[in-house]
Structure formats: structure tokens, C-alpha cells
mmCIF file of C-alpha atoms in Angstrom:
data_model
loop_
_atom_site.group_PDB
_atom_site.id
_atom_site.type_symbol
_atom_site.label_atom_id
_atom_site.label_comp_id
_atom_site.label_asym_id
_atom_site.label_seq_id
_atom_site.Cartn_x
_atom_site.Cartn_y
_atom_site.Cartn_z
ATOM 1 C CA UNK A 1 -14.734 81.851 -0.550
ATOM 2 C CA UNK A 2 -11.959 84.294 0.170
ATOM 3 C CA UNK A 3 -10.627 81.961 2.685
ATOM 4 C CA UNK A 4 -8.677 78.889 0.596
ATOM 5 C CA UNK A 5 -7.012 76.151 2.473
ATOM 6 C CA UNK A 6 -7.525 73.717 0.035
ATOM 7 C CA UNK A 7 -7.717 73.548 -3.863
ATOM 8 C CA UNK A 8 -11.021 71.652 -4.578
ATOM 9 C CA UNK A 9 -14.045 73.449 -5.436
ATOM 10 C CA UNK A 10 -17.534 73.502 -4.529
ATOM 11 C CA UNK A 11 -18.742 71.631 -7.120
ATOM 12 C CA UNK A 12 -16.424 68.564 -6.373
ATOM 13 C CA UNK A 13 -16.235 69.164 -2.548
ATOM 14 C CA UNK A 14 -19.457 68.816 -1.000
ATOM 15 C CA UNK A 15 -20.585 65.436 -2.973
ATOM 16 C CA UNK A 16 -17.601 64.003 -1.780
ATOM 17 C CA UNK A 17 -17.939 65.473 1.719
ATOM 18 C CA UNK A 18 -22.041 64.442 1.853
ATOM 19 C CA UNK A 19 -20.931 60.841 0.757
ATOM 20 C CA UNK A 20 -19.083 60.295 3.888
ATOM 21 C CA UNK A 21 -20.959 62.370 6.140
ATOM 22 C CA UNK A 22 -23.872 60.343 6.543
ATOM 23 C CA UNK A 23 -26.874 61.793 8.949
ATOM 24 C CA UNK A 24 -24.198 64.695 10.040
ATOM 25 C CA UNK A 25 -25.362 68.121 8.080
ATOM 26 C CA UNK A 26 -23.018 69.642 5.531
ATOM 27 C CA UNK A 27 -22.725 73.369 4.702
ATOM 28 C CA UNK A 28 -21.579 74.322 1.440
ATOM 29 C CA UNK A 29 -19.484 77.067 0.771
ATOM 30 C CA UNK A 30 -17.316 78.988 -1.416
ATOM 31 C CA UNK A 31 -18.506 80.992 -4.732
ATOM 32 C CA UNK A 32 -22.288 80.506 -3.300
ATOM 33 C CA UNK A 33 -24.151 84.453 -4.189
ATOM 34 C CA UNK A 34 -27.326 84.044 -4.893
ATOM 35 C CA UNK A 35 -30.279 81.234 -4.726
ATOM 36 C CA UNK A 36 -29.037 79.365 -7.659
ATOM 37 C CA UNK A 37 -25.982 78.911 -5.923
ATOM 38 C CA UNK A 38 -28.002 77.727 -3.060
ATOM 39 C CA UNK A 39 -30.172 75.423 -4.921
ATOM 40 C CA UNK A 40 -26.699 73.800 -6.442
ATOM 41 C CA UNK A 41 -25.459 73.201 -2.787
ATOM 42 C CA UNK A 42 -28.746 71.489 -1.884
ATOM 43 C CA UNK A 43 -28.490 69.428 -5.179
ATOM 44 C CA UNK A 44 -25.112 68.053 -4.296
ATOM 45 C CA UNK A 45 -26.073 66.931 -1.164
ATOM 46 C CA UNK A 46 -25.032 70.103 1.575
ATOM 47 C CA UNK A 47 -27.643 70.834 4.474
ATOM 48 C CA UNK A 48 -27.520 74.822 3.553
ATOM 49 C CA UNK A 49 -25.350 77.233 2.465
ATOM 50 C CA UNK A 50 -22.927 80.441 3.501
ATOM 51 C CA UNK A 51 -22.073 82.858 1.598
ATOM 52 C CA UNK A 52 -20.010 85.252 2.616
ATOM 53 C CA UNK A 53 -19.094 87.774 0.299
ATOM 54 C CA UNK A 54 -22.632 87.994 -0.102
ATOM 55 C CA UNK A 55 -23.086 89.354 3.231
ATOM 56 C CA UNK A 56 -20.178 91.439 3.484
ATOM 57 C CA UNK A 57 -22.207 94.056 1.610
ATOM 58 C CA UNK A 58 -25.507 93.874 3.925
ATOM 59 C CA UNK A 59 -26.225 97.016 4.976
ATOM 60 C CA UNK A 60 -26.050 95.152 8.898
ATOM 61 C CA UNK A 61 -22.550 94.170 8.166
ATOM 62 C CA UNK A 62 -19.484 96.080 10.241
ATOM 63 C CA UNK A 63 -17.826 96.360 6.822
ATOM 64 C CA UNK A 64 -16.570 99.843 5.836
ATOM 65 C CA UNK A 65 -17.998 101.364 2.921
ATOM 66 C CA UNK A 66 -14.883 101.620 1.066
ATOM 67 C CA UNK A 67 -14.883 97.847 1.445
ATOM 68 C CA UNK A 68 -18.424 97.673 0.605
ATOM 69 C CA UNK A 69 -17.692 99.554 -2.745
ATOM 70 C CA UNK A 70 -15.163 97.696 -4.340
ATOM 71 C CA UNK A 71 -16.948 94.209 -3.563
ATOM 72 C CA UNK A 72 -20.255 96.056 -5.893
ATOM 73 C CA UNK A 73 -17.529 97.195 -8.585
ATOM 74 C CA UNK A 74 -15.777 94.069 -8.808
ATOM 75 C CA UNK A 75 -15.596 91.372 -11.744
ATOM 76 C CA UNK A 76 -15.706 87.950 -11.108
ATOM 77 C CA UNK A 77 -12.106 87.680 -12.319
ATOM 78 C CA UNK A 78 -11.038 90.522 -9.882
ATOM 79 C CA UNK A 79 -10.857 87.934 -7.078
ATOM 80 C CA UNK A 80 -6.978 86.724 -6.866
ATOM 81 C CA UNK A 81 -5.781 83.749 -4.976
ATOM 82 C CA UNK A 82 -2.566 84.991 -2.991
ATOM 83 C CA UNK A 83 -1.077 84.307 0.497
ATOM 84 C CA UNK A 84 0.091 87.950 0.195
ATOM 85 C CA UNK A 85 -1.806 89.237 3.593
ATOM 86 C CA UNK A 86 -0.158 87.039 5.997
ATOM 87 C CA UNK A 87 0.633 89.121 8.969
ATOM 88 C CA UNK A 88 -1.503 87.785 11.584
ATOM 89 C CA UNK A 89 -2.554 84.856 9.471
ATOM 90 C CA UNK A 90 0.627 82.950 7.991
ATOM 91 C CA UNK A 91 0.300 80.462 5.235
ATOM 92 C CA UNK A 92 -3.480 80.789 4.646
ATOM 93 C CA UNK A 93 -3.743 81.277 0.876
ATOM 94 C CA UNK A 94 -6.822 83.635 0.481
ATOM 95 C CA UNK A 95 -8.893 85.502 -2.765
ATOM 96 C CA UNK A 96 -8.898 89.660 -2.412
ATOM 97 C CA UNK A 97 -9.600 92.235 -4.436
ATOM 98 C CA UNK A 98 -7.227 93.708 -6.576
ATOM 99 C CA UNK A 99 -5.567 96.669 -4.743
ATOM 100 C CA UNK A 100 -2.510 99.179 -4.460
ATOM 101 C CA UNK A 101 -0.717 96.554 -1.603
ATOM 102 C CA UNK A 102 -1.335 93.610 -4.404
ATOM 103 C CA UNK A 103 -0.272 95.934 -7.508
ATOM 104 C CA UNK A 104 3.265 96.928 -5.302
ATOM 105 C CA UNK A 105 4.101 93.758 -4.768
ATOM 106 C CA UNK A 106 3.177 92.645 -7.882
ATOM 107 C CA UNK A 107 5.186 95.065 -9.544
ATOM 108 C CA UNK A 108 8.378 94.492 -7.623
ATOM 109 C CA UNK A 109 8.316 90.842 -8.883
ATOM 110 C CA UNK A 110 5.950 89.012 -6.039
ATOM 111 C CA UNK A 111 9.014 89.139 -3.221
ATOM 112 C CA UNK A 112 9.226 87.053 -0.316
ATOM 113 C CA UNK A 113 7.612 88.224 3.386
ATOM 114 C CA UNK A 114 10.677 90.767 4.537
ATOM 115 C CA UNK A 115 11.133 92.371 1.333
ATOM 116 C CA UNK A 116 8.053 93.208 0.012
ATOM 117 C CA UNK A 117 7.761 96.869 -0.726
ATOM 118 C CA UNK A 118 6.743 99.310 2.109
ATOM 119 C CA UNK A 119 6.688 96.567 4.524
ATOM 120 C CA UNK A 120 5.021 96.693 8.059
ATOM 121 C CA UNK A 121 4.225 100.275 7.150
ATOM 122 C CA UNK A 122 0.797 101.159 9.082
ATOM 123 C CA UNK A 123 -1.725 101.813 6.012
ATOM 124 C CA UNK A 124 -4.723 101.884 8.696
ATOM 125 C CA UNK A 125 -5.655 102.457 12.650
ATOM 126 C CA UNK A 126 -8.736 100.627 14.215
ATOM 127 C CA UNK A 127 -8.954 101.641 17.917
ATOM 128 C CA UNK A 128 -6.253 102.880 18.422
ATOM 129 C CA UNK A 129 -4.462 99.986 17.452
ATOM 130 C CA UNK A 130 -1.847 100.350 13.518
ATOM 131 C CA UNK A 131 -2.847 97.699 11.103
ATOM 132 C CA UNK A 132 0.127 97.083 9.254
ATOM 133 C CA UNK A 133 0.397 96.659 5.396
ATOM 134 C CA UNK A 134 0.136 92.964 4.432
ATOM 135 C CA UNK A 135 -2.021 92.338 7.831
ATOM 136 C CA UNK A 136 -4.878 89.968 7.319
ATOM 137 C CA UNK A 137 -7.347 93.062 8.788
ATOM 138 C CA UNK A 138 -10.222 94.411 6.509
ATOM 139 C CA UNK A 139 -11.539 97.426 6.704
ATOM 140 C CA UNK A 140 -14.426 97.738 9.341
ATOM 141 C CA UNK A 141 -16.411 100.991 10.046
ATOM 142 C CA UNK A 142 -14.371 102.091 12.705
ATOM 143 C CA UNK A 143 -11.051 101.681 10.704
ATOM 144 C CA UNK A 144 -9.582 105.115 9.654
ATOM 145 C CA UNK A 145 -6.716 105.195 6.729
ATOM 146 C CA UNK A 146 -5.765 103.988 3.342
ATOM 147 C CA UNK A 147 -8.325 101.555 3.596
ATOM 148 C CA UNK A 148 -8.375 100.599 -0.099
ATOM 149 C CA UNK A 149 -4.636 98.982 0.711
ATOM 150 C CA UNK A 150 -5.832 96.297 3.297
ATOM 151 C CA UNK A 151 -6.752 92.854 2.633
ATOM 152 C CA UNK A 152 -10.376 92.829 0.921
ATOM 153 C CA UNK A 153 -11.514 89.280 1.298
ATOM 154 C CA UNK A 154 -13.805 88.598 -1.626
ATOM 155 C CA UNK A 155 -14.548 84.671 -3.066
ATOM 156 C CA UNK A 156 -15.468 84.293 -7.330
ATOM 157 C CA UNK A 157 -18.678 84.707 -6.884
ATOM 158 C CA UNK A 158 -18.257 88.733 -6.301
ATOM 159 C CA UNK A 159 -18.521 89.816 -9.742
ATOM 160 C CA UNK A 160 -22.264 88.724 -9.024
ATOM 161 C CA UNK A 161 -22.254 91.129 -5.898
ATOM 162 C CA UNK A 162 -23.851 94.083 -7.219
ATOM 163 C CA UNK A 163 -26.240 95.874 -4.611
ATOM 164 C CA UNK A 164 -26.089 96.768 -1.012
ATOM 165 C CA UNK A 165 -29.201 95.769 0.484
ATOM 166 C CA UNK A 166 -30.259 94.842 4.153
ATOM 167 C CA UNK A 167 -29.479 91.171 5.117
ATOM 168 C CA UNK A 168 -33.308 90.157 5.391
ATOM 169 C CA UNK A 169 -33.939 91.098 1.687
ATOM 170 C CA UNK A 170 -31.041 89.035 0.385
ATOM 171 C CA UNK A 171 -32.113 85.863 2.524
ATOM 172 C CA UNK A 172 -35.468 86.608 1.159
ATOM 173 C CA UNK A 173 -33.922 86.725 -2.692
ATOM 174 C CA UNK A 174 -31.941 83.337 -1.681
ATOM 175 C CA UNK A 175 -35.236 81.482 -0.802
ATOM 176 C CA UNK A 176 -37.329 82.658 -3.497
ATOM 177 C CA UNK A 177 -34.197 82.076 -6.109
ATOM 178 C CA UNK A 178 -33.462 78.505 -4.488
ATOM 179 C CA UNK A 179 -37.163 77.980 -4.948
ATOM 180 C CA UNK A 180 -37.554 77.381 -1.220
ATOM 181 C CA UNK A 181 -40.541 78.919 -0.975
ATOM 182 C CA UNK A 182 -41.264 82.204 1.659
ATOM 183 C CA UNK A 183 -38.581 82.412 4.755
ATOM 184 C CA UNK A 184 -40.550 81.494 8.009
ATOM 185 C CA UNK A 185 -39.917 84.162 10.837
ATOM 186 C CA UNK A 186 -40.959 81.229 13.569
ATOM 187 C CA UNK A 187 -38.725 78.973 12.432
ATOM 188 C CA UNK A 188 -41.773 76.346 11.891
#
């Protein structure tokens, strides 16, 4: 998703994981939008699924609309891997959107933390609190600012993001798509 720590993907990861997990339930994740990404996960031997790109556009989720816009827009190539937003989460290589922090820096020849361009500079304010450029913050709807500059988490799957919907009608679309027949409100 568009939180990395390691290189291997879903498709190799969870076999390998479900082979040694025995009766403990796996959860696949990463790249996972839709029902046939859910259906895959089952097939290789995960529990369930989360997807969270998926949800960052529910119309539930806390996630500003500015946020919520550029995950719809996006191409499934507009997801970069980068450790660039590292203040507050150092050495966690992540996937974002394309934006005018990751342009800058990419512009000025990728330079190390302490020299990157406008660093430490408050691009946003969440209550009452400055979220620096670089910070690993995403835009909420309470944050106020240049919100199109702070991290926007988003795994590969996000070019297939294209509709903000309420969370029960894109669990609904998983289980029909998964061909897991109608969601059970009593949890039977």
C-alpha cells in the first residue's frame, strides 16, 4: 500500500506468509481495490483483505477533500515509492502522489534531509498545531493550508480509485466482485 517496509509484493508475499502461518489468519494487503483484488488474496491463501487507499476516499473517511480528489484523478503510475516525508516517520519508504513538495525536491536533484528545498517550512495547520513540509501528516478535514504539498499516501492500485462513495457501498462492490455472495449485517 502506501506504507513500504519491504520490497516483495502481494502476489509473492502472502503464499509465502500463509505457508508458514498455519491455523493463524493472514490479511493481505497492498495494491488490493476492488473484489478481484480480494478474490486474488483469498486465492493465495490470506484470511481477508485491507485496502486502504480504497477507503481513503469513503465518504466516512476524515480525509480532506483535496486529498480525496487527487486519489480519484490519479493513474496507477502516479503512485511513487520515496522516503521523502520523513519528519515524524524516519526511514519508512512510502508511495504518494505526485505533488509540488515531490516535484521541488525532485527538481533540486533529490537532496539529502537538511537541504531539501523550503525545508521545515509549515505548508499546513491542524489544530492549532504547523505541519511542516516533508512531515508524514495527510491532509484531514480539519487541516487548513497548502494541502496539495503534504504527504498523500496512495498504494498502485489508485489509478483504479475512481469514485467517492460511502464505505458500505464499496464493501458491498468487494463482496459481490470477490463473488462472496451478499454482506451479512449479523455477522451470521
Amino acid at each position: 500500500g502506501g506504507h513500504v517496509r519491504g520490497q516483495m509484493t502481494t502476489m509473492t508475499l502472502v503464499p509465502a506468509v500463509a505457508d508458514i502461518a498455519g491455523t493463524v489468519p493472514v490479511v493481505a494487503a497492498g495494491g488490493i481495490v476492488d473484489g478481484r483484488g480480494v478474490k486474488a488474496a483469498l486465492a493465495l491463501g490470506a484470511s481477508g483483505a485491507m485496502l486502504g487507499t480504497r477507503f481513503l476516499v469513503a465518504e466516512e473517511a476524515n480525509t480532506h477533500d483535496v486529498y480525496r480528489a487527487a486519489i480519484v484523478a490519479a493513474a496507477g503510475h502516479d503512485a511513487t515509492y520515496t522516503g521523502l516525508f520523513d519528519v515524524g516517520w524516519p526511514a519508512a519508504p512510502h508511495r504518494v502522489l505526485h505533488n509540488s513538495t515531490l516535484r521541488a525536491w525532485e527538481a533540486a536533484g533529490k537532496p539529502a534531509p537538511g537541504t531539501r528545498p523550503n525545508e521545515g517550512e509549515t505548508v499546513a495547520i491542524r489544530d492549532g498545531h504547523a505541519i511542516p513540509r516533508y512531515g508524514d501528516d495527510t491532509p484531514t478535514r480539519d487541516t487548513s493550508g497548502a494541502l496539495e504539498a503534504l504527504a498523500l499516501y496512495a498504494g498502485q492500485g489508485v489509478g483504479a480509485v475512481k469514485r467517492v462513495e460511502p464505505a458500505a457501498a464499496i464493501v458491498a462492490s468487494l463482496v459481490s466482485e470477490a463473488g462472496l455472495g451478499a454482506p451479512d449485517a449479523t455477522g451470521a
